mmCIF file of C-alpha atoms in Angstrom:
data_model
loop_
_atom_site.group_PDB
_atom_site.id
_atom_site.type_symbol
_atom_site.label_atom_id
_atom_site.label_comp_id
_atom_site.label_asym_id
_atom_site.label_seq_id
_atom_site.Cartn_x
_atom_site.Cartn_y
_atom_site.Cartn_z
ATOM 1 C CA MET A 1 -12.734 -19.349 -39.943
ATOM 2 C CA ARG A 2 -14.303 -16.684 -41.953
ATOM 3 C CA ILE A 3 -17.253 -15.326 -39.190
ATOM 4 C CA ALA A 4 -20.426 -13.813 -41.821
ATOM 5 C CA THR A 5 -23.808 -12.868 -40.295
ATOM 6 C CA THR A 6 -27.530 -12.714 -41.117
ATOM 7 C CA ILE A 7 -30.330 -10.386 -39.955
ATOM 8 C CA PHE A 8 -34.014 -10.061 -41.008
ATOM 9 C CA LEU A 9 -33.817 -6.509 -42.017
ATOM 10 C CA THR A 10 -36.784 -4.761 -41.816
ATOM 11 C CA ASP A 11 -38.061 -0.897 -41.797
ATOM 12 C CA GLU A 12 -37.675 -1.758 -37.970
ATOM 13 C CA THR A 13 -34.301 -2.654 -38.082
ATOM 14 C CA ILE A 14 -30.651 -1.216 -38.228
ATOM 15 C CA THR A 15 -30.223 -0.276 -41.654
ATOM 16 C CA PRO A 16 -28.252 -2.206 -44.318
ATOM 17 C CA VAL A 17 -25.207 0.737 -44.807
ATOM 18 C CA ARG A 18 -24.997 1.279 -41.170
ATOM 19 C CA LEU A 19 -24.463 -2.422 -40.702
ATOM 20 C CA ALA A 20 -22.200 -3.096 -43.552
ATOM 21 C CA HIS A 21 -20.032 -0.200 -42.119
ATOM 22 C CA GLN A 22 -19.991 -1.799 -38.839
ATOM 23 C CA LEU A 23 -19.504 -5.318 -40.268
ATOM 24 C CA GLU A 24 -16.394 -3.896 -42.207
ATOM 25 C CA GLN A 25 -14.749 -2.052 -39.506
ATOM 26 C CA ARG A 26 -15.131 -5.011 -37.179
ATOM 27 C CA GLY A 27 -13.280 -7.697 -39.313
ATOM 28 C CA PHE A 28 -16.209 -9.705 -40.209
ATOM 29 C CA THR A 29 -16.267 -11.154 -43.620
ATOM 30 C CA GLY A 30 -20.025 -11.150 -45.072
ATOM 31 C CA LEU A 31 -23.481 -10.242 -44.838
ATOM 32 C CA TYR A 32 -26.060 -12.476 -46.190
ATOM 33 C CA LEU A 33 -30.243 -11.422 -45.994
ATOM 34 C CA PRO A 34 -33.085 -13.634 -46.204
ATOM 35 C CA GLU A 35 -36.187 -13.203 -48.708
ATOM 36 C CA HIS A 36 -39.910 -13.318 -48.124
ATOM 37 C CA THR A 37 -42.068 -11.233 -50.585
ATOM 38 C CA HIS A 38 -44.768 -11.232 -48.363
ATOM 39 C CA ILE A 39 -46.509 -13.556 -46.045
ATOM 40 C CA PRO A 40 -50.399 -13.911 -46.706
ATOM 41 C CA VAL A 41 -52.495 -13.317 -43.764
ATOM 42 C CA SER A 42 -55.014 -16.644 -44.484
ATOM 43 C CA ARG A 43 -52.159 -19.308 -43.988
ATOM 44 C CA ASP A 44 -52.228 -22.673 -43.294
ATOM 45 C CA THR A 45 -48.548 -23.830 -43.377
ATOM 46 C CA PRO A 46 -47.124 -24.151 -40.043
ATOM 47 C CA TYR A 47 -43.987 -21.988 -39.151
ATOM 48 C CA PRO A 48 -40.932 -24.575 -39.308
ATOM 49 C CA ALA A 49 -39.703 -23.565 -35.684
ATOM 50 C CA GLY A 50 -43.348 -23.806 -34.288
ATOM 51 C CA GLY A 51 -45.279 -21.067 -32.804
ATOM 52 C CA GLU A 52 -46.374 -18.064 -33.966
ATOM 53 C CA LEU A 53 -44.741 -16.207 -36.727
ATOM 54 C CA PRO A 54 -42.173 -13.738 -35.761
ATOM 55 C CA ARG A 55 -43.082 -10.418 -36.840
ATOM 56 C CA GLU A 56 -39.916 -9.649 -38.902
ATOM 57 C CA TYR A 57 -40.881 -12.233 -41.685
ATOM 58 C CA GLY A 58 -43.927 -9.671 -42.996
ATOM 59 C CA ARG A 59 -41.612 -6.675 -43.167
ATOM 60 C CA THR A 60 -37.984 -8.174 -44.678
ATOM 61 C CA LEU A 61 -36.552 -5.638 -46.760
ATOM 62 C CA ASP A 62 -35.769 -7.033 -50.712
ATOM 63 C CA PRO A 63 -32.284 -8.770 -50.003
ATOM 64 C CA PHE A 64 -31.028 -7.007 -53.649
ATOM 65 C CA VAL A 65 -31.935 -3.209 -52.542
ATOM 66 C CA ALA A 66 -30.356 -3.749 -49.337
ATOM 67 C CA LEU A 67 -27.452 -5.720 -50.480
ATOM 68 C CA ALA A 68 -26.428 -3.065 -53.180
ATOM 69 C CA GLN A 69 -26.350 -0.622 -50.338
ATOM 70 C CA ALA A 70 -24.122 -2.663 -48.514
ATOM 71 C CA ALA A 71 -21.775 -3.217 -51.509
ATOM 72 C CA ALA A 72 -22.101 0.608 -52.103
ATOM 73 C CA VAL A 73 -20.457 1.505 -49.171
ATOM 74 C CA THR A 74 -18.024 -1.641 -48.716
ATOM 75 C CA GLU A 75 -14.657 -2.514 -49.987
ATOM 76 C CA ARG A 76 -14.416 -6.434 -49.088
ATOM 77 C CA LEU A 77 -17.525 -7.216 -47.610
ATOM 78 C CA ALA A 78 -19.023 -10.637 -49.184
ATOM 79 C CA LEU A 79 -22.440 -10.498 -49.857
ATOM 80 C CA GLY A 80 -24.902 -13.574 -49.974
ATOM 81 C CA THR A 81 -28.980 -14.345 -49.995
ATOM 82 C CA GLY A 82 -29.866 -16.818 -47.329
ATOM 83 C CA ILE A 83 -32.120 -17.675 -49.138
ATOM 84 C CA THR A 84 -33.189 -16.096 -52.402
ATOM 85 C CA LEU A 85 -36.750 -18.057 -52.953
ATOM 86 C CA ILE A 86 -35.668 -18.989 -56.579
ATOM 87 C CA ALA A 87 -38.872 -20.787 -57.737
ATOM 88 C CA GLN A 88 -40.807 -16.913 -56.893
ATOM 89 C CA HIS A 89 -38.707 -14.998 -59.129
ATOM 90 C CA ASP A 90 -38.884 -14.166 -63.035
ATOM 91 C CA PRO A 91 -35.415 -15.874 -63.930
ATOM 92 C CA ILE A 92 -34.343 -13.540 -66.751
ATOM 93 C CA ASP A 93 -35.420 -10.381 -64.519
ATOM 94 C CA LEU A 94 -33.218 -12.083 -61.596
ATOM 95 C CA ALA A 95 -30.422 -13.343 -63.720
ATOM 96 C CA LYS A 96 -29.951 -9.289 -64.203
ATOM 97 C CA GLN A 97 -30.211 -8.696 -60.796
ATOM 98 C CA ILE A 98 -27.489 -11.183 -59.610
ATOM 99 C CA ALA A 99 -25.252 -10.363 -62.375
ATOM 100 C CA THR A 100 -25.606 -6.407 -61.861
ATOM 101 C CA LEU A 101 -24.732 -7.024 -58.053
ATOM 102 C CA ASP A 102 -21.934 -9.518 -58.737
ATOM 103 C CA HIS A 103 -20.511 -6.834 -61.444
ATOM 104 C CA LEU A 104 -20.809 -4.054 -59.020
ATOM 105 C CA SER A 105 -19.386 -5.396 -56.194
ATOM 106 C CA ALA A 106 -16.242 -6.809 -57.861
ATOM 107 C CA GLY A 107 -17.389 -10.458 -57.737
ATOM 108 C CA ARG A 108 -18.291 -10.415 -53.308
ATOM 109 C CA PHE A 109 -21.646 -12.117 -54.143
ATOM 110 C CA THR A 110 -23.096 -15.140 -53.157
ATOM 111 C CA LEU A 111 -26.114 -16.688 -54.263
ATOM 112 C CA GLY A 112 -28.157 -18.867 -51.437
ATOM 113 C CA ILE A 113 -30.807 -20.403 -53.261
ATOM 114 C CA GLY A 114 -33.800 -22.622 -51.974
ATOM 115 C CA TYR A 115 -37.328 -23.668 -52.090
ATOM 116 C CA GLY A 116 -39.130 -22.395 -49.174
ATOM 117 C CA TRP A 117 -41.851 -23.786 -46.311
ATOM 118 C CA ASN A 118 -44.585 -21.281 -47.010
ATOM 119 C CA VAL A 119 -47.388 -22.591 -49.414
ATOM 120 C CA GLU A 120 -49.385 -19.475 -49.612
ATOM 121 C CA GLU A 121 -46.725 -17.361 -50.365
ATOM 122 C CA ALA A 122 -45.303 -19.501 -53.279
ATOM 123 C CA ALA A 123 -48.965 -19.906 -54.834
ATOM 124 C CA ASP A 124 -49.286 -16.077 -55.314
ATOM 125 C CA HIS A 125 -46.246 -16.379 -57.455
ATOM 126 C CA GLY A 126 -47.897 -19.018 -59.625
ATOM 127 C CA VAL A 127 -45.795 -21.867 -57.784
ATOM 128 C CA GLU A 128 -46.968 -25.160 -57.917
ATOM 129 C CA TRP A 129 -45.876 -26.543 -54.728
ATOM 130 C CA SER A 130 -45.259 -30.173 -55.962
ATOM 131 C CA THR A 131 -43.076 -28.865 -59.084
ATOM 132 C CA ARG A 132 -40.930 -26.149 -56.971
ATOM 133 C CA ARG A 133 -37.445 -27.958 -56.517
ATOM 134 C CA SER A 134 -37.549 -29.091 -60.397
ATOM 135 C CA LEU A 135 -38.510 -25.541 -61.346
ATOM 136 C CA GLY A 136 -36.048 -23.960 -58.899
ATOM 137 C CA ARG A 137 -33.852 -25.965 -60.643
ATOM 138 C CA GLU A 138 -34.573 -25.110 -64.155
ATOM 139 C CA ARG A 139 -34.588 -21.456 -63.548
ATOM 140 C CA LEU A 140 -30.700 -21.676 -62.362
ATOM 141 C CA ALA A 141 -29.826 -23.565 -65.773
ATOM 142 C CA LEU A 142 -31.714 -20.755 -67.671
ATOM 143 C CA MET A 143 -29.986 -17.725 -65.856
ATOM 144 C CA ARG A 144 -26.827 -19.637 -66.320
ATOM 145 C CA ALA A 145 -27.483 -19.579 -70.213
ATOM 146 C CA LEU A 146 -27.955 -16.163 -69.797
ATOM 147 C CA TRP A 147 -24.440 -16.021 -68.086
ATOM 148 C CA ALA A 148 -22.693 -17.802 -70.508
ATOM 149 C CA ALA A 149 -19.963 -15.913 -72.411
ATOM 150 C CA GLU A 150 -21.896 -16.510 -75.973
ATOM 151 C CA PRO A 151 -25.521 -16.329 -76.672
ATOM 152 C CA THR A 152 -26.939 -19.335 -75.458
ATOM 153 C CA ALA A 153 -30.561 -20.510 -75.656
ATOM 154 C CA TYR A 154 -32.533 -22.431 -73.253
ATOM 155 C CA GLU A 155 -35.566 -24.372 -73.345
ATOM 156 C CA GLY A 156 -37.010 -26.476 -70.640
ATOM 157 C CA GLU A 157 -40.669 -27.653 -69.310
ATOM 158 C CA PHE A 158 -41.252 -24.642 -67.212
ATOM 159 C CA GLY A 159 -39.636 -21.516 -69.127
ATOM 160 C CA SER A 160 -37.005 -20.932 -72.196
ATOM 161 C CA VAL A 161 -35.102 -18.244 -73.313
ATOM 162 C CA ARG A 162 -33.514 -17.652 -76.776
ATOM 163 C CA ALA A 163 -30.008 -16.951 -77.293
ATOM 164 C CA SER A 164 -29.663 -13.102 -76.203
ATOM 165 C CA HIS A 165 -27.105 -10.897 -75.632
ATOM 166 C CA ALA A 166 -27.160 -10.090 -71.677
ATOM 167 C CA HIS A 167 -25.000 -7.813 -70.111
ATOM 168 C CA PRO A 168 -23.228 -7.653 -67.403
ATOM 169 C CA LYS A 169 -21.779 -10.911 -66.810
ATOM 170 C CA PRO A 170 -21.232 -12.246 -63.495
ATOM 171 C CA TYR A 171 -18.155 -10.940 -62.410
ATOM 172 C CA GLN A 172 -16.546 -14.618 -61.063
ATOM 173 C CA GLN A 173 -15.802 -16.509 -63.162
ATOM 174 C CA PRO A 174 -16.857 -20.150 -64.549
ATOM 175 C CA ARG A 175 -15.934 -22.764 -62.661
ATOM 176 C CA GLY A 176 -16.085 -25.992 -64.891
ATOM 177 C CA ALA A 177 -20.054 -26.127 -66.218
ATOM 178 C CA LEU A 178 -20.726 -23.543 -63.500
ATOM 179 C CA THR A 179 -21.266 -20.022 -64.507
ATOM 180 C CA GLY A 180 -22.487 -16.831 -62.372
ATOM 181 C CA PRO A 181 -21.624 -16.030 -58.745
ATOM 182 C CA ARG A 182 -20.787 -18.869 -56.072
ATOM 183 C CA THR A 183 -23.641 -20.584 -55.588
ATOM 184 C CA LEU A 184 -24.761 -22.606 -52.529
ATOM 185 C CA ILE A 185 -28.083 -24.891 -51.888
ATOM 186 C CA GLY A 186 -30.063 -24.657 -48.973
ATOM 187 C CA GLY A 187 -32.346 -27.087 -47.749
ATOM 188 C CA ALA A 188 -32.366 -30.448 -45.235
ATOM 189 C CA ALA A 189 -29.638 -33.211 -45.490
ATOM 190 C CA GLY A 190 -30.487 -36.251 -47.916
ATOM 191 C CA PRO A 191 -29.828 -38.168 -51.127
ATOM 192 C CA LYS A 192 -31.375 -36.102 -53.180
ATOM 193 C CA LEU A 193 -30.477 -32.293 -52.261
ATOM 194 C CA PHE A 194 -26.819 -33.735 -52.132
ATOM 195 C CA ALA A 195 -26.842 -34.823 -55.550
ATOM 196 C CA ARG A 196 -28.631 -31.525 -56.800
ATOM 197 C CA ILE A 197 -25.547 -29.663 -55.253
ATOM 198 C CA ALA A 198 -23.272 -32.299 -56.521
ATOM 199 C CA GLU A 199 -24.507 -31.579 -60.204
ATOM 200 C CA SER A 200 -25.234 -27.753 -59.980
ATOM 201 C CA ALA A 201 -23.245 -25.509 -57.065
ATOM 202 C CA ASP A 202 -20.526 -25.076 -55.152
ATOM 203 C CA GLY A 203 -22.011 -26.047 -51.998
ATOM 204 C CA TRP A 204 -24.528 -26.297 -49.038
ATOM 205 C CA LEU A 205 -25.738 -23.797 -46.916
ATOM 206 C CA PRO A 206 -27.349 -25.747 -44.204
ATOM 207 C CA ILE A 207 -29.800 -23.918 -41.572
ATOM 208 C CA GLY A 208 -28.597 -24.076 -38.179
ATOM 209 C CA GLY A 209 -25.906 -26.395 -38.637
ATOM 210 C CA ARG A 210 -26.668 -29.602 -36.512
ATOM 211 C CA GLY A 211 -26.045 -32.926 -37.735
ATOM 212 C CA LEU A 212 -22.873 -32.207 -39.666
ATOM 213 C CA THR A 213 -21.333 -34.581 -38.056
ATOM 214 C CA GLU A 214 -23.206 -37.342 -40.172
ATOM 215 C CA SER A 215 -24.336 -35.430 -42.926
ATOM 216 C CA VAL A 216 -21.391 -33.781 -44.042
ATOM 217 C CA PRO A 217 -19.479 -37.072 -45.218
ATOM 218 C CA ARG A 218 -22.612 -38.004 -46.889
ATOM 219 C CA LEU A 219 -22.236 -34.658 -48.981
ATOM 220 C CA ARG A 220 -18.750 -35.300 -49.944
ATOM 221 C CA THR A 221 -19.166 -38.371 -51.119
ATOM 222 C CA ALA A 222 -22.085 -37.355 -53.186
ATOM 223 C CA TRP A 223 -19.880 -34.900 -54.510
ATOM 224 C CA GLU A 224 -16.995 -36.742 -55.737
ATOM 225 C CA ALA A 225 -19.326 -39.668 -56.889
ATOM 226 C CA ALA A 226 -20.052 -36.594 -59.460
ATOM 227 C CA GLY A 227 -16.460 -35.937 -60.540
ATOM 228 C CA ARG A 228 -16.158 -32.534 -58.202
ATOM 229 C CA ASP A 229 -13.032 -31.853 -56.766
ATOM 230 C CA PRO A 230 -13.045 -32.418 -52.488
ATOM 231 C CA LYS A 231 -11.152 -28.880 -52.100
ATOM 232 C CA ASP A 232 -14.159 -26.868 -53.998
ATOM 233 C CA LEU A 233 -16.447 -28.310 -51.855
ATOM 234 C CA HIS A 234 -18.110 -25.448 -49.685
ATOM 235 C CA VAL A 235 -20.071 -26.010 -46.616
ATOM 236 C CA VAL A 236 -21.651 -22.903 -44.917
ATOM 237 C CA PRO A 237 -23.573 -23.463 -41.736
ATOM 238 C CA TYR A 238 -26.007 -20.518 -41.604
ATOM 239 C CA ALA A 239 -28.141 -18.663 -39.031
ATOM 240 C CA VAL A 240 -26.314 -20.168 -36.289
ATOM 241 C CA LEU A 241 -26.127 -19.117 -32.605
ATOM 242 C CA PRO A 242 -22.413 -19.596 -31.599
ATOM 243 C CA ASP A 243 -20.509 -20.846 -29.099
ATOM 244 C CA PRO A 244 -16.300 -21.954 -28.598
ATOM 245 C CA GLY A 245 -17.192 -25.631 -29.024
ATOM 246 C CA LYS A 246 -19.898 -25.800 -32.330
ATOM 247 C CA LEU A 247 -17.026 -23.462 -34.136
ATOM 248 C CA ALA A 248 -14.502 -25.726 -33.007
ATOM 249 C CA HIS A 249 -16.373 -28.685 -34.032
ATOM 250 C CA TYR A 250 -17.035 -26.976 -37.199
ATOM 251 C CA ALA A 251 -13.380 -26.749 -37.923
ATOM 252 C CA ASP A 252 -12.798 -30.366 -37.067
ATOM 253 C CA LEU A 253 -14.994 -30.962 -39.974
ATOM 254 C CA GLY A 254 -13.157 -28.593 -42.450
ATOM 255 C CA ILE A 255 -15.873 -25.854 -42.418
ATOM 256 C CA GLU A 256 -14.144 -22.426 -43.411
ATOM 257 C CA GLU A 257 -16.955 -20.268 -43.334
ATOM 258 C CA VAL A 258 -20.083 -19.623 -40.878
ATOM 259 C CA VAL A 259 -23.032 -17.120 -40.522
ATOM 260 C CA LEU A 260 -23.963 -16.055 -37.242
ATOM 261 C CA GLN A 261 -27.660 -14.947 -36.623
ATOM 262 C CA LEU A 262 -28.104 -11.302 -35.710
ATOM 263 C CA PRO A 263 -31.127 -10.328 -34.186
ATOM 264 C CA PRO A 264 -34.196 -8.532 -35.963
ATOM 265 C CA ALA A 265 -33.235 -5.109 -33.920
ATOM 266 C CA PRO A 266 -33.169 -1.564 -33.763
ATOM 267 C CA GLU A 267 -28.651 -0.294 -34.087
ATOM 268 C CA PRO A 268 -28.061 -0.655 -30.392
ATOM 269 C CA GLU A 269 -28.938 -4.346 -30.059
ATOM 270 C CA VAL A 270 -27.474 -5.550 -33.346
ATOM 271 C CA LEU A 271 -24.052 -3.689 -31.773
ATOM 272 C CA ARG A 272 -23.831 -5.066 -28.790
ATOM 273 C CA THR A 273 -24.723 -8.589 -30.520
ATOM 274 C CA LEU A 274 -21.046 -7.990 -32.596
ATOM 275 C CA ASP A 275 -19.527 -6.530 -29.687
ATOM 276 C CA ALA A 276 -20.666 -10.112 -28.523
ATOM 277 C CA TYR A 277 -19.617 -12.393 -31.580
ATOM 278 C CA ALA A 278 -15.784 -10.195 -31.814
ATOM 279 C CA ALA A 279 -14.841 -12.759 -29.561
ATOM 280 C CA TYR A 280 -15.064 -15.418 -32.292
ATOM 281 C CA LEU A 281 -13.427 -13.565 -34.659
#
């Protein structure tokens, strides 16, 4: 099983360069970074985990800038977002950022996308909460039009792009109708999410990894019903606090990659956690 990591990198934590060096040297396979552009102080949306929102949410580094630093100082480390709040981005700009990072890292990038939980944050980006999933689906389709080998137009309800010259192209090759980097969709298990994954993604990025015994078979059923090859499905449990039994159970489910949660802390604490996680490599 490939063991990757995720962390809320902030202005108070270990730096992307130091962390990337340590991950690659120790044999971890990847680094995934979350995204919040800002956290409005006046907020009615409750923190999904309950209680007060942790300090790091309002201090996160831009994931694409941080991952570019990580790419520049490593050769093998996989890089990913967990997750990109796709509805909050201009899709033309985001397509350029993603293609550039994938190109410069020689195909090491995974695009994890999701739809968020913070209504006020999304509203400041002009996102109507009830339409955020449809908007996100369209923005992915528009980006894929820009990543196509030939100039391709896209016209949707929420936006459009003319047939355009748009380079660099992502390094990763098309997989059937899917263009661009490996794409994983985050979100809670359910038929709508699983249908969307089967239609437009390479797999699922379930937060925490609970309930996979029941949900993974349901996702596989939706995947195969959409005509997708079973061996192409990626299920990557994300932000996991590991123990040997949990990882063995994931392996029994056919899961080949897991993303372990690191603390949003200065370098000494992060390195102590990596020392503890080395037992799972």
